[in-house]
Short mmCIF file of C-alpha atoms in Angstrom, two decimals:
data_model
loop_
_atom_site.label_atom_id
_atom_site.label_comp_id
_atom_site.label_asym_id
_atom_site.label_seq_id
_atom_site.Cartn_x
_atom_site.Cartn_y
_atom_site.Cartn_z
CA UNK A 1 6.79 -0.02 7.93
CA UNK A 2 4.43 1.88 10.21
CA UNK A 3 2.97 5.13 8.89
CA UNK A 4 0.05 7.43 9.42
CA UNK A 5 -1.84 8.90 6.44
CA UNK A 6 -4.28 11.56 7.55
CA UNK A 7 -5.94 9.79 10.47
CA UNK A 8 -5.22 6.25 9.25
CA UNK A 9 -2.49 4.16 10.81
CA UNK A 10 -1.33 1.25 8.70
CA UNK A 11 1.37 -1.37 8.62
CA UNK A 12 2.93 -3.18 5.64
CA UNK A 13 4.39 -6.56 6.53
CA UNK A 14 6.37 -8.75 4.11
CA UNK A 15 7.11 -12.39 4.90
CA UNK A 16 7.03 -15.70 3.01
CA UNK A 17 6.41 -13.87 -0.27
CA UNK A 18 3.21 -12.25 1.04
CA UNK A 19 2.44 -8.64 1.85
CA UNK A 20 -0.13 -7.78 4.49
CA UNK A 21 -1.67 -4.33 4.72
CA UNK A 22 -2.95 -4.03 8.26
CA UNK A 23 -5.27 -1.12 9.02
CA UNK A 24 -8.38 -0.19 10.95
CA UNK A 25 -10.77 1.05 8.25
CA UNK A 26 -13.18 3.91 8.72
CA UNK A 27 -16.74 3.63 7.42
CA UNK A 28 -17.18 5.05 3.93
CA UNK A 29 -13.44 5.37 3.25
CA UNK A 30 -11.62 3.55 0.47
CA UNK A 31 -7.90 2.88 0.67
CA UNK A 32 -5.64 2.63 -2.35
CA UNK A 33 -2.26 1.01 -2.69
CA UNK A 34 -0.15 2.11 -5.62
CA UNK A 35 2.87 -0.09 -6.31
CA UNK A 36 5.63 -0.39 -8.89
CA UNK A 37 9.08 -1.91 -9.33
CA UNK A 38 10.21 1.54 -10.52
CA UNK A 39 11.23 4.16 -7.94
CA UNK A 40 9.39 6.89 -9.89
CA UNK A 41 6.15 4.84 -9.92
CA UNK A 42 6.08 4.55 -13.72
CA UNK A 43 3.97 1.62 -14.95
CA UNK A 44 2.36 1.38 -11.53
CA UNK A 45 -0.79 -0.46 -10.55
CA UNK A 46 -3.44 0.51 -8.02
CA UNK A 47 -5.39 -1.76 -5.68
CA UNK A 48 -8.58 -0.53 -3.97
CA UNK A 49 -9.26 -1.81 -0.44
CA UNK A 50 -11.96 -1.40 2.18
CA UNK A 51 -10.34 -3.60 4.84
CA UNK A 52 -7.04 -5.22 5.83
CA UNK A 53 -5.94 -7.70 3.21
CA UNK A 54 -3.12 -10.05 2.28
CA UNK A 55 -1.80 -9.21 -1.18
CA UNK A 56 0.07 -12.40 -2.05
CA UNK A 57 -0.81 -12.64 -5.74
CA UNK A 58 0.42 -9.13 -6.60
CA UNK A 59 4.09 -9.40 -5.55
CA UNK A 60 6.97 -11.72 -6.45
CA UNK A 61 9.33 -13.06 -3.81
CA UNK A 62 12.82 -11.53 -3.88
CA UNK A 63 11.81 -8.37 -5.78
CA UNK A 64 11.86 -4.79 -4.57
CA UNK A 65 8.67 -2.76 -4.84
CA UNK A 66 7.90 0.88 -4.22
CA UNK A 67 4.56 1.30 -2.50
CA UNK A 68 2.40 4.19 -1.36
CA UNK A 69 -0.90 4.06 0.47
CA UNK A 70 -3.71 6.55 0.01
CA UNK A 71 -7.00 7.36 1.69
CA UNK A 72 -10.00 8.47 -0.40
CA UNK A 73 -12.62 10.63 1.30
CA UNK A 74 -15.19 12.80 -0.48
CA UNK A 75 -13.56 12.07 -3.83
CA UNK A 76 -10.17 13.42 -2.74
CA UNK A 77 -7.13 11.25 -2.12
CA UNK A 78 -4.30 11.79 0.37
CA UNK A 79 -1.17 9.79 -0.51
CA UNK A 80 1.58 8.77 1.86
CA UNK A 81 5.24 9.03 0.81
CA UNK A 82 6.64 6.25 -1.38
CA UNK A 83 8.16 3.42 0.65
CA UNK A 84 10.61 0.74 -0.48
CA UNK A 85 9.54 -2.83 0.34
CA UNK A 86 11.62 -5.93 -0.36
CA UNK A 87 9.48 -9.06 -0.60
CA UNK A 88 10.97 -11.81 1.58
#
């Protein structure tokens, strides 16, 4: 899944039960990933990131997750649309 949030281009890659968030971070910007197994993001969890990271311990192989990525600048967050990701 390739998307652009504000000025950030990111890629979510799922293989071998791992999810990689690939991005080129900007200085002073925090990125958030909100994920849930529910389409409406109920009972969701949020991960804060400052760089590209493999998120293997957060997801279970064979499950479907709904994920959105956000960019925090000056205390305000811009969220991308919710994307469906099946962990392979």
